[in-house]
Short mmCIF file of C-alpha atoms in Angstrom, two decimals:
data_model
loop_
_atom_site.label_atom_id
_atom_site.label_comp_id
_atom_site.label_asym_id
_atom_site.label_seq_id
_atom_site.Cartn_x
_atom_site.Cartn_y
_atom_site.Cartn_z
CA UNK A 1 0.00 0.00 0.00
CA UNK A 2 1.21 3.16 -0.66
CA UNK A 3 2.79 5.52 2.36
CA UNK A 4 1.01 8.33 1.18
CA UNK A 5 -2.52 6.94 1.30
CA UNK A 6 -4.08 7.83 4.57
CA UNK A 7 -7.45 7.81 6.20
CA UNK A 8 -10.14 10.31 5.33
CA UNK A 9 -10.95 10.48 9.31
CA UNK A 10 -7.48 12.06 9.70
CA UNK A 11 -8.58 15.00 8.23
CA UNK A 12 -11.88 16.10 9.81
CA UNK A 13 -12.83 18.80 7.04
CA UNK A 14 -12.32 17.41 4.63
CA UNK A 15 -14.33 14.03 6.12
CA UNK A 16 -17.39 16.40 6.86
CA UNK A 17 -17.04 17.40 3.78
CA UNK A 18 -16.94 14.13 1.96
CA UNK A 19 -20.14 12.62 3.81
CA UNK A 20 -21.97 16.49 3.05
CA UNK A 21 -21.41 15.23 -0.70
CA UNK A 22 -22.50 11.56 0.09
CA UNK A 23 -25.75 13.13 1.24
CA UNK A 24 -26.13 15.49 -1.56
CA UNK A 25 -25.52 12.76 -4.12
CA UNK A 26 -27.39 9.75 -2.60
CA UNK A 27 -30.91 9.20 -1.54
CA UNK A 28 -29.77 8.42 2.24
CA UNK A 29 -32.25 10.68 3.48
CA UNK A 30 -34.92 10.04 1.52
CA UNK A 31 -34.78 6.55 2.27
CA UNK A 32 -34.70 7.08 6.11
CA UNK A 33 -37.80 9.28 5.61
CA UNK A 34 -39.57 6.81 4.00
CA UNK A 35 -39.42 4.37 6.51
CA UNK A 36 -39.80 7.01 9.17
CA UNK A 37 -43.43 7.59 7.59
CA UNK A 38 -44.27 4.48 6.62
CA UNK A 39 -42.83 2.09 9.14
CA UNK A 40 -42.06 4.16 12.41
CA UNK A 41 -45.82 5.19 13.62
CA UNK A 42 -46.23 0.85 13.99
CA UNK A 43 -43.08 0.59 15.61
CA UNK A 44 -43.33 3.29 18.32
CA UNK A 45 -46.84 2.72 19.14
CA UNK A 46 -46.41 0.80 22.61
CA UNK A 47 -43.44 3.35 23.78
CA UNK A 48 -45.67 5.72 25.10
CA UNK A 49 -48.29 3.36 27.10
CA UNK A 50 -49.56 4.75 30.57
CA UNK A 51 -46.47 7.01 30.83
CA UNK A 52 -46.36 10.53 31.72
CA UNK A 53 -42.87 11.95 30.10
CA UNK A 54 -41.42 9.51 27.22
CA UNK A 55 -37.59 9.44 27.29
CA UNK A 56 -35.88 9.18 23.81
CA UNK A 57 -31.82 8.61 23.85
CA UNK A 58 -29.77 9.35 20.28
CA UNK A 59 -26.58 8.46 19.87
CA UNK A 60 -25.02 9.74 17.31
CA UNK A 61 -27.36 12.21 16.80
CA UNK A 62 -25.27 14.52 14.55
CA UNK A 63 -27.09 17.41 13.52
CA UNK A 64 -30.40 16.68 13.92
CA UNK A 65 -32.40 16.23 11.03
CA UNK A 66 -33.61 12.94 11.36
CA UNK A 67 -33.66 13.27 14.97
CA UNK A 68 -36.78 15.74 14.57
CA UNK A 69 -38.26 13.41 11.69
CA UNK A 70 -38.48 10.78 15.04
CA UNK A 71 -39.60 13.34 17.45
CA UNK A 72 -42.24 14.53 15.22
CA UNK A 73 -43.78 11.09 14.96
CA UNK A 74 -43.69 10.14 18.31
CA UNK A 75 -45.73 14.39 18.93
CA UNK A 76 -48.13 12.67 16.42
CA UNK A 77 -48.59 8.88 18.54
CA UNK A 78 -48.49 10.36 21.63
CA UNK A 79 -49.96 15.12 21.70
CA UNK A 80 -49.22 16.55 24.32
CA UNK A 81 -47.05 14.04 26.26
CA UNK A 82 -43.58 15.37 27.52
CA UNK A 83 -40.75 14.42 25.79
CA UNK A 84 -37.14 14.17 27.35
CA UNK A 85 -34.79 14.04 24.32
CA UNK A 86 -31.26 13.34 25.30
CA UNK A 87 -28.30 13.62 22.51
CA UNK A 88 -24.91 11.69 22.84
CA UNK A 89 -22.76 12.93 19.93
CA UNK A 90 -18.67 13.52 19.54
CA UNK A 91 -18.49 16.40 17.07
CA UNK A 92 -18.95 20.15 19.00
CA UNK A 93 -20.07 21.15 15.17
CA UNK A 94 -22.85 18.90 14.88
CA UNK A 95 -23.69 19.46 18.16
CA UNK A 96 -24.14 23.36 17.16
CA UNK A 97 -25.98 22.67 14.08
CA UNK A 98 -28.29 20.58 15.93
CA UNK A 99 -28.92 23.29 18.27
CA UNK A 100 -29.50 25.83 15.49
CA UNK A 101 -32.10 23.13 13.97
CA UNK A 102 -33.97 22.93 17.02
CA UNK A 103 -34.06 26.87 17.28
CA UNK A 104 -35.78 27.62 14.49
CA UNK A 105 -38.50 24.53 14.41
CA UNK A 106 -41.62 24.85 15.51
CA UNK A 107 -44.03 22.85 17.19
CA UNK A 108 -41.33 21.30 19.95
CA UNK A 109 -42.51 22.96 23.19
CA UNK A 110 -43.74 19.80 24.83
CA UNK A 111 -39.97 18.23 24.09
CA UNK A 112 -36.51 18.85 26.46
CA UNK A 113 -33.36 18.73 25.08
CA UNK A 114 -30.23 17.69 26.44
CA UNK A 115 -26.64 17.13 24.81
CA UNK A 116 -23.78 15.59 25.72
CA UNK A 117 -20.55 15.55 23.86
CA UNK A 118 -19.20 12.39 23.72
CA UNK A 119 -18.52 9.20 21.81
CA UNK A 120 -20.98 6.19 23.02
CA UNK A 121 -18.21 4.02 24.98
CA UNK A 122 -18.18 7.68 26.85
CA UNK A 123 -21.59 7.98 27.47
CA UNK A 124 -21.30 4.04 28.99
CA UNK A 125 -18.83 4.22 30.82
CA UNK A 126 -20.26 7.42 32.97
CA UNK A 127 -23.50 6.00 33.04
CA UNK A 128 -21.72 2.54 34.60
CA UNK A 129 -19.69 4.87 36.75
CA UNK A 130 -22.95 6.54 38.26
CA UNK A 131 -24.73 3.62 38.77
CA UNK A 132 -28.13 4.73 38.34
CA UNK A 133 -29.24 3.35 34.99
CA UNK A 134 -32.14 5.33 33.53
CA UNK A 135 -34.16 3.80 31.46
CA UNK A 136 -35.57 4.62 28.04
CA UNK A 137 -38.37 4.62 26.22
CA UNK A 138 -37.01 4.83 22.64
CA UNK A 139 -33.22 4.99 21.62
CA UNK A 140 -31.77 5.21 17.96
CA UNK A 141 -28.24 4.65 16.84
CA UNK A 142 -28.51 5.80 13.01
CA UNK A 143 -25.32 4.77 10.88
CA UNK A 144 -23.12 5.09 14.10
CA UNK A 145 -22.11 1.32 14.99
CA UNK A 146 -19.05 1.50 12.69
CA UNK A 147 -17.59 3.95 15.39
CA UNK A 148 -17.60 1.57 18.13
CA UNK A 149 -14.57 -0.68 19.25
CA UNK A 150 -17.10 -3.12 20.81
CA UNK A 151 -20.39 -3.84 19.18
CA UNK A 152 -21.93 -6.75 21.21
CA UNK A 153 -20.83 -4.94 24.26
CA UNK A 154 -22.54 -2.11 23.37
CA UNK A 155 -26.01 -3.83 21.80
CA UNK A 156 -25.62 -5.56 25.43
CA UNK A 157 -25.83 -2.30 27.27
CA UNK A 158 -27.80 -0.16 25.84
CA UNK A 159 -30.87 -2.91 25.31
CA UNK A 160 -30.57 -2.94 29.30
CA UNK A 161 -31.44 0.26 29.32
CA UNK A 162 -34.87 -0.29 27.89
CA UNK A 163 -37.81 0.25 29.69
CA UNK A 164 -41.21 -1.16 29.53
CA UNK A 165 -42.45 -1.66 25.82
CA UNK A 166 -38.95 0.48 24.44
CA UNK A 167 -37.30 -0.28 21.22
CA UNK A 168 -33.81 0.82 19.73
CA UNK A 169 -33.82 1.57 16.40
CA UNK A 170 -30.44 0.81 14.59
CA UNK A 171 -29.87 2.14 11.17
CA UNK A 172 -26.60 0.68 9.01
CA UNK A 173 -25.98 -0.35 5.82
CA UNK A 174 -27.47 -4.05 4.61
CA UNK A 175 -25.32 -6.90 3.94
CA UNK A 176 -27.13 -6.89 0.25
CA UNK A 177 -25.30 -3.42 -0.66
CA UNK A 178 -22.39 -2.74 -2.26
CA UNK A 179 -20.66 -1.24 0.91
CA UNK A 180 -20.81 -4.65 1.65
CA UNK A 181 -18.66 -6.20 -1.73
CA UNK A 182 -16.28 -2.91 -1.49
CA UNK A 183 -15.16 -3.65 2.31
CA UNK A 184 -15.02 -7.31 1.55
CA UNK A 185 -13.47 -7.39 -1.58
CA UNK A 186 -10.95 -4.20 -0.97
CA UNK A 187 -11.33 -3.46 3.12
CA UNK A 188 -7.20 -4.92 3.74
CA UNK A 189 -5.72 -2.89 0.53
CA UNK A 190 -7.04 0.53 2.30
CA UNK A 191 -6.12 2.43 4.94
CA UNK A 192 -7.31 1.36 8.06
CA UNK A 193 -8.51 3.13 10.81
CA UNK A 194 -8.79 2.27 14.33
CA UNK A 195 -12.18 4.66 14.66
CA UNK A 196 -14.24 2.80 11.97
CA UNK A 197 -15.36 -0.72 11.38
CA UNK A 198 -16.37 -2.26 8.23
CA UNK A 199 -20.03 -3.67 9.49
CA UNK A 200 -23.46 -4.42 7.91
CA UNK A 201 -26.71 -5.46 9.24
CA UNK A 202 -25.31 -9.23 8.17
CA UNK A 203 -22.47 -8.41 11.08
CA UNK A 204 -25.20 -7.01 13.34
CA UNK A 205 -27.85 -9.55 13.02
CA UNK A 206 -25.71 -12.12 14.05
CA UNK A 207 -24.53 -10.73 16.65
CA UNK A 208 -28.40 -10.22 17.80
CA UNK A 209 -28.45 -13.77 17.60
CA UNK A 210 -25.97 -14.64 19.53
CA UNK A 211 -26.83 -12.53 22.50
CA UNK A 212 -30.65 -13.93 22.38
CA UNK A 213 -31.49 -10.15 21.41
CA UNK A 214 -35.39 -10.07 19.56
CA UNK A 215 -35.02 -7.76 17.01
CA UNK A 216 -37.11 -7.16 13.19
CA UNK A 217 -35.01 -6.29 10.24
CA UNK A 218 -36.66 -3.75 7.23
CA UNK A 219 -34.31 -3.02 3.92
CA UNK A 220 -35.19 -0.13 2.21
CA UNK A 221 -33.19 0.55 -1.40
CA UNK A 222 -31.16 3.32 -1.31
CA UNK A 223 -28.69 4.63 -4.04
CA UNK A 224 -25.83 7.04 -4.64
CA UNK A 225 -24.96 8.55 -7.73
CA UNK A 226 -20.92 8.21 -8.51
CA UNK A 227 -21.12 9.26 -12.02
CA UNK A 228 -19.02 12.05 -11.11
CA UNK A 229 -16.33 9.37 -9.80
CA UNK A 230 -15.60 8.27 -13.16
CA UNK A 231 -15.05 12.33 -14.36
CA UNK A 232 -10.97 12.62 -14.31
CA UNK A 233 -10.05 16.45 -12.05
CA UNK A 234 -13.83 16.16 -11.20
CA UNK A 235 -14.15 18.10 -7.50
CA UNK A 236 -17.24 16.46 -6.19
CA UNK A 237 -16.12 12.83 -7.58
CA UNK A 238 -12.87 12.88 -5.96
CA UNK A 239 -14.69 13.71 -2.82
CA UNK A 240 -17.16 10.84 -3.35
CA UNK A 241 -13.95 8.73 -4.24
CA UNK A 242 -12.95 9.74 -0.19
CA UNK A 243 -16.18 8.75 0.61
CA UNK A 244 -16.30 5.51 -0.45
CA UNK A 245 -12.86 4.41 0.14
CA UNK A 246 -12.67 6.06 3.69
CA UNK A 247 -9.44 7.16 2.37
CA UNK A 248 -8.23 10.72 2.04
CA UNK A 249 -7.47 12.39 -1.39
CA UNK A 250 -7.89 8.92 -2.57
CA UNK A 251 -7.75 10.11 -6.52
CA UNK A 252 -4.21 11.38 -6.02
CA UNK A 253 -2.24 8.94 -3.65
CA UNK A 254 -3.73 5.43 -4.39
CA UNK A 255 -1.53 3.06 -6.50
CA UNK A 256 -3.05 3.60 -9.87
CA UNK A 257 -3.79 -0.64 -10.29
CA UNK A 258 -6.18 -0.32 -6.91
CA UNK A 259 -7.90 2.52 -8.45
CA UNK A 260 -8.51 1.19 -11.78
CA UNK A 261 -9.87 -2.16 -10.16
CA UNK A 262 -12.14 -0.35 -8.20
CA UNK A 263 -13.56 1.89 -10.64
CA UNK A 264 -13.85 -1.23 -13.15
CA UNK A 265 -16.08 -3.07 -10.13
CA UNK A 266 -17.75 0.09 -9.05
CA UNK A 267 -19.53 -0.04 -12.48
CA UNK A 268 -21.06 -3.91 -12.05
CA UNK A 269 -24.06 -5.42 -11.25
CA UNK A 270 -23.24 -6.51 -7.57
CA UNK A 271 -22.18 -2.79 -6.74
CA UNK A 272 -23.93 -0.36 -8.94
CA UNK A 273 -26.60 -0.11 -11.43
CA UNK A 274 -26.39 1.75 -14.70
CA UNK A 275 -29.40 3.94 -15.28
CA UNK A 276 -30.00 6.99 -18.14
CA UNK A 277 -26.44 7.62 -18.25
CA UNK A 278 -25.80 7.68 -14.27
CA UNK A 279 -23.53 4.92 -12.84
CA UNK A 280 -26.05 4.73 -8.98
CA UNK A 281 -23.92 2.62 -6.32
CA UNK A 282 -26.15 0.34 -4.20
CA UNK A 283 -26.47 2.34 -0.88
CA UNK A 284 -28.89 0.27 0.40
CA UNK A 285 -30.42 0.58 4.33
CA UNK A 286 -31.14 -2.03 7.03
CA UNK A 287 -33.43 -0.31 9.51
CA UNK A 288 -33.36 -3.16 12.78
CA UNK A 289 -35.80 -3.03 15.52
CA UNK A 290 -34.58 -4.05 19.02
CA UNK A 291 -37.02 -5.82 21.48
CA UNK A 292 -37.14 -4.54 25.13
#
């Protein structure tokens, strides 16, 4: 491998700025909406049941949007209930853009926020420390488990933090998507980083299993459009090139037979599909819903 490849979560701005273009260019959102209107009303119907406040825990909340999408629903299940909304999430800038969200939407008097910056092992270990463990109604970890050294560990602790009738909502990639092929296929020729994990919902599932964890598994399609990868000096491909290799200024430093390999596979069957001229990488979603 060569020296001068290094990973895209050594340079923060340009990272946030990589995953701001991932968003732009890939129906991520969209997708999460979806299955926030159409799936979560079912899901979150019990949280609320004979309960005065309902507590809602986010980790990883970053900055907010789909946070609200959640909070919105749960107004809708449950007017006029209090809502204590607690936020466990590293970055101090998402934190503040979160903040700025929740200033100017309406329609969230009845809901509390609190933040807290840290990572989730953080967030554990003070809780453990304390020795009080509150319990929640409703917690969501939304594309955040590739952060965290120990998964089972963590699926472990926070499902003991459910309360009566709670869920967690995880949100990764699925095993079906082409995240999936990439890390398998090319995961040991990039540059590793001790903060991320190469997981899908295939990773998680099993490990559900294996703790006796209940849990219901949705996929929802999702897509990102590389086209632009495949543009030579093109700005916003070479950022989606960072993107998707976790690997920063990946157009310039990788050994030229790694980035012709991946370009040839990016434009297959198993990893993209080829539609009116765009070349739309399988982004697809696993949205898993933990039992209390």
């Amino acid at each position: 491998m060569a020296s001068s490849m290094r990973s895209l979560f050594s340079d923060h701005s340009r990272y946030v700025e990589s995953f701001r273009r991932f968003l732009d260019n890939s129906t991520e959102h969209q997708c999460m909406q979806e299955f926030m209107d159409k799936e979560l009303p079912g899901i979150i119907a019990r949280i609320g049941e004979a309960k005065s406040e309902i507590k809602i825990l986010s980790i990883g909340g970053g900055a907010g949007e789909i946070d609200l999408q959640i909070l919105s629903k749960v107004q809708v299940q449950y007017p006029g209930v209090h809502i204590n909304n607690e936020v466990v999430e590293p970055s101090a800038e998402q934190i503040t853009k979160y903040k700025e969200l929740v200033a100017k939407t309406s329609n969230l008097e009845n809901i509390k926020f609190a933040w807290h910056k840290e990572t989730s092992s953080e967030y554990q270990n003070r809780i453990m420390e304390k020795k009080e463990l509150q319990k929640w109604d409703f917690i969501h970890m939304i594309q955040m488990l590739y952060y965290v050294e120990d998964i089972p560990a963590t699926l472990k602790f926070f499902h003991s933090l459910l309360a009566n009738n709670a869920k967690i909502l995880i949100i990764l990639v699925s095993g079906t998507s082409g995240w999936d092929k990439l890390w398998k296929k090319y995961g040991s020729r990039l540059p590793r980083d001790d903060l991320c994990q190469y997981v899908t919902s295939s990773h998680l599932t099993q490990m559900l299993d294996n703790l006796g964890i209940k849990y219901e598994c949705y996929d929802l399609l999702s897509t990102m459009d590389i086209t632009d990868c495949f543009i030579d000096g093109n700005e916003n491909g070479d950022l989606l090139w960072d993107f998707l290799t976790e690997t920063c200024n990946f157009n310039t430093t990788a050994p030229p037979d790694l980035k012709a390999e991946i370009m040839k596979d990016l434009q297959e069957p198993e990893f993209s599909v080829k539609k009116e001229g765009k070349v739309l990488f399988n982004n697809s979603l696993s949205f898993i819903v933990v039992e209390a």
